[in-house]
Amino acid sequence: AAVKIVSSMVQTSHQSKSLHRDGSMPPPLPVSVKTRIGVDEMDGFEFIASFIQRLVEEAGCKQFVIHARKVYTKGLNPAQNRTIPPLDYPCVYRLMKHF
């Protein structure tokens, strides 16, 4: 399951369109997303802000839970991914102000 989530995060255009195929109607149920601030070498404010903006515009997502660490898909196991990547609270605070 985690691999599918990371793959979706990497392919942001596919992620948002898959949640609502034609983009013309709001989804029948509220959409919320729990995500990390980045994956592998794709990170930083611009990356996560763009990802969130697409989900807001194309999938109608209004609630986000942001994990202040990025995820590494190679070299770390799930337990290590919860402790080794550094926390980036300034990025999360900046997202809160931006949205």
XYZ file of N, CA and C in Angstrom:
297
model
N 0.823 -1.200 0.000
C 0.000 0.000 0.000
C 0.860 1.253 0.000
N 1.948 1.258 0.772
C 2.798 2.444 0.844
C 3.428 2.751 -0.507
N 3.793 1.730 -1.265
C 4.386 1.947 -2.575
C 3.393 2.618 -3.505
N 2.131 2.225 -3.450
C 1.110 2.858 -4.283
C 0.943 4.322 -3.921
N 0.986 4.641 -2.630
C 0.835 6.035 -2.192
C 2.002 6.870 -2.693
N 3.216 6.362 -2.555
C 4.393 7.089 -3.013
C 4.348 7.265 -4.523
N 3.954 6.230 -5.247
C 3.836 6.340 -6.701
C 2.844 7.421 -7.086
N 1.757 7.514 -6.355
C 0.761 8.546 -6.633
C 1.318 9.923 -6.360
N 2.113 10.045 -5.315
C 2.691 11.341 -4.989
C 3.673 11.781 -6.066
N 4.424 10.837 -6.601
C 5.387 11.145 -7.648
C 4.666 11.593 -8.914
N 3.545 10.989 -9.208
C 2.794 11.300 -10.428
C 1.580 12.155 -10.061
N 1.826 13.405 -9.650
C 0.750 14.238 -9.131
C -0.382 14.448 -10.130
N -0.077 14.553 -11.391
C -1.156 14.772 -12.348
C -2.071 13.567 -12.417
N -1.502 12.374 -12.333
C -2.325 11.168 -12.360
C -3.101 11.007 -11.068
N -2.495 11.395 -9.944
C -3.149 11.275 -8.641
C -4.456 12.059 -8.627
N -4.397 13.326 -8.961
C -5.591 14.156 -8.840
C -6.662 13.758 -9.847
N -6.272 13.398 -11.057
C -7.272 13.012 -12.049
C -7.899 11.667 -11.725
N -7.148 10.773 -11.074
C -7.713 9.472 -10.757
C -8.759 9.577 -9.654
N -8.662 10.583 -8.806
C -9.660 10.752 -7.764
C -10.997 11.195 -8.341
N -10.960 11.941 -9.429
C -12.183 12.355 -10.092
C -11.884 12.475 -11.579
N -12.338 11.527 -12.346
C -11.888 11.348 -13.724
C -12.114 12.548 -14.650
N -13.275 13.109 -14.710
C -13.503 14.174 -15.691
C -13.317 15.572 -15.120
N -13.199 15.731 -13.824
C -12.938 17.028 -13.214
C -14.115 17.978 -13.219
N -15.289 17.559 -13.701
C -16.417 18.476 -13.835
C -17.351 18.472 -12.635
N -17.351 17.436 -11.825
C -18.263 17.342 -10.690
C -17.467 17.138 -9.413
N -17.975 17.637 -8.309
C -17.283 17.337 -7.051
C -17.452 15.857 -6.713
N -16.512 15.295 -5.984
C -16.651 13.894 -5.602
C -17.857 13.715 -4.689
N -18.453 12.539 -4.691
C -19.656 12.333 -3.887
C -19.398 12.380 -2.390
N -18.189 12.106 -1.961
C -17.829 12.153 -0.551
C -16.667 13.119 -0.365
N -16.534 13.699 0.822
C -15.383 14.577 1.054
C -14.070 13.817 0.858
N -13.102 14.497 0.295
C -11.797 13.905 0.038
C -10.797 14.512 1.009
N -10.027 13.649 1.689
C -8.927 14.125 2.517
C -7.685 13.321 2.146
N -6.532 13.926 2.353
C -5.276 13.294 1.982
C -4.295 13.406 3.137
N -3.635 12.289 3.447
C -2.525 12.284 4.392
C -1.276 12.024 3.576
N -0.294 12.915 3.690
C 0.895 12.795 2.860
C 2.124 13.289 3.593
N 3.255 12.980 3.044
C 4.527 13.502 3.540
C 4.931 14.701 2.699
N 5.971 15.417 3.128
C 6.370 16.636 2.421
C 7.207 16.359 1.178
N 7.586 15.113 0.952
C 8.368 14.804 -0.234
C 8.660 13.323 -0.329
N 9.243 12.953 -1.455
C 9.628 11.560 -1.688
C 10.971 11.557 -2.411
N 11.922 10.811 -1.860
C 13.274 10.710 -2.426
C 13.850 12.108 -2.687
N 14.197 12.396 -3.934
C 14.800 13.699 -4.259
C 13.764 14.775 -4.575
N 12.512 14.415 -4.583
C 11.451 15.394 -4.856
C 10.909 15.885 -3.521
N 11.322 17.083 -3.153
C 10.891 17.634 -1.887
C 10.972 19.150 -1.943
N 10.768 19.774 -0.837
C 10.799 21.225 -0.772
C 9.399 21.802 -0.872
N 9.309 23.054 -0.515
C 8.011 23.722 -0.475
C 7.310 23.720 -1.831
N 8.035 24.022 -2.891
C 7.410 24.118 -4.212
C 6.794 22.787 -4.629
N 7.495 21.685 -4.345
C 6.976 20.365 -4.710
C 5.672 20.058 -3.980
N 5.673 20.167 -2.647
C 4.480 19.796 -1.883
C 3.343 20.794 -2.102
N 3.657 22.068 -2.269
C 2.610 23.061 -2.527
C 1.931 22.795 -3.865
N 2.703 22.427 -4.874
C 2.134 22.098 -6.183
C 1.258 20.855 -6.098
N 1.721 19.845 -5.370
C 0.954 18.614 -5.174
C -0.386 18.915 -4.501
N -0.354 19.698 -3.441
C -1.583 20.042 -2.719
C -2.500 20.888 -3.588
N -1.951 21.852 -4.301
C -2.770 22.719 -5.158
C -3.520 21.911 -6.203
N -2.866 20.938 -6.795
C -3.533 20.089 -7.799
C -4.667 19.301 -7.179
N -4.461 18.777 -5.976
C -5.513 18.016 -5.316
C -6.690 18.906 -4.934
N -6.412 20.128 -4.565
C -7.483 21.083 -4.248
C -8.287 21.387 -5.509
N -7.590 21.739 -6.582
C -8.260 22.163 -7.815
C -8.934 21.016 -8.567
N -8.277 19.882 -8.665
C -8.773 18.820 -9.527
C -9.566 17.736 -8.807
N -9.382 17.612 -7.502
C -10.094 16.557 -6.777
C -11.015 17.119 -5.703
N -10.967 18.426 -5.494
C -11.835 19.031 -4.491
C -11.418 18.719 -3.064
N -10.188 18.328 -2.859
C -9.712 17.997 -1.519
C -9.643 19.263 -0.672
N -10.190 19.175 0.541
C -10.206 20.336 1.424
C -9.502 20.088 2.746
N -9.120 18.861 3.020
C -8.461 18.558 4.282
C -7.196 17.752 4.018
N -6.098 18.209 4.620
C -4.812 17.558 4.462
C -4.190 17.309 5.822
N -3.554 16.175 5.956
C -2.737 15.860 7.122
C -1.321 15.719 6.578
N -0.436 16.586 7.030
C 0.917 16.627 6.488
C 1.915 16.067 7.491
N 2.657 15.058 7.079
C 3.735 14.484 7.884
C 4.984 15.297 7.546
N 5.646 15.836 8.541
C 6.756 16.771 8.337
C 8.068 16.109 7.925
N 8.016 14.877 7.484
C 9.206 14.194 6.963
C 8.949 13.767 5.531
N 10.014 13.682 4.750
C 9.876 13.072 3.438
C 10.049 11.566 3.596
N 9.793 10.819 2.558
C 9.947 9.363 2.576
C 11.025 8.971 1.567
N 11.830 8.014 1.958
C 12.818 7.439 1.049
C 12.320 6.067 0.628
N 12.210 5.851 -0.680
C 11.681 4.579 -1.171
C 12.743 3.495 -1.251
N 14.011 3.877 -1.161
C 15.099 2.892 -1.218
C 16.046 3.140 -0.060
N 16.457 2.043 0.585
C 17.480 2.143 1.605
C 16.974 2.253 3.031
N 15.710 2.626 3.225
C 15.151 2.718 4.569
C 13.911 1.853 4.676
N 13.757 1.180 5.789
C 12.530 0.418 6.013
C 11.480 1.354 6.635
N 10.237 0.913 6.767
C 9.192 1.804 7.299
C 9.525 2.397 8.673
N 10.094 1.613 9.563
C 10.446 2.145 10.886
C 11.507 3.238 10.772
N 12.494 3.034 9.921
C 13.532 4.054 9.725
C 12.964 5.311 9.083
N 11.995 5.154 8.172
C 11.372 6.315 7.529
C 10.576 7.160 8.515
N 10.258 6.604 9.670
C 9.547 7.377 10.693
C 10.495 8.146 11.599
N 11.810 7.874 11.490
C 12.741 8.536 12.401
C 13.956 9.167 11.728
N 14.440 8.609 10.633
C 15.688 9.088 10.036
C 15.523 10.359 9.198
N 14.589 10.441 8.250
C 14.508 11.703 7.514
C 14.219 12.840 8.504
N 14.923 13.955 8.381
C 14.723 15.029 9.347
C 13.329 15.657 9.239
N 12.832 16.086 10.375
C 11.564 16.815 10.401
C 11.774 18.190 9.780
N 10.785 18.660 9.044
C 10.863 19.986 8.422
C 9.595 20.769 8.772
N 9.506 21.159 10.039
C 8.337 21.917 10.483
C 8.188 23.261 9.768
N 9.274 23.978 9.461
C 9.098 25.246 8.733
C 8.349 25.069 7.407
N 8.590 23.960 6.716
C 7.869 23.702 5.460
C 6.375 23.532 5.729
N 6.030 22.793 6.775
C 4.627 22.569 7.113
C 3.956 23.878 7.530
N 4.642 24.679 8.338
C 4.075 25.978 8.756
C 3.862 26.883 7.545
N 4.798 26.856 6.617
C 4.664 27.661 5.398
C 3.451 27.189 4.574
N 3.229 25.884 4.506
C 2.055 25.365 3.805
C 0.768 25.860 4.462
N 0.758 25.849 5.785
C -0.440 26.311 6.510
C -0.742 27.771 6.186
N 0.280 28.597 6.111
C 0.070 30.011 5.771
C -0.363 30.172 4.316
N 0.227 29.364 3.452
C -0.058 29.460 2.010
C -1.484 29.053 1.662
N -1.990 28.022 2.338
C -3.322 27.523 2.036
C -4.316 27.922 3.100
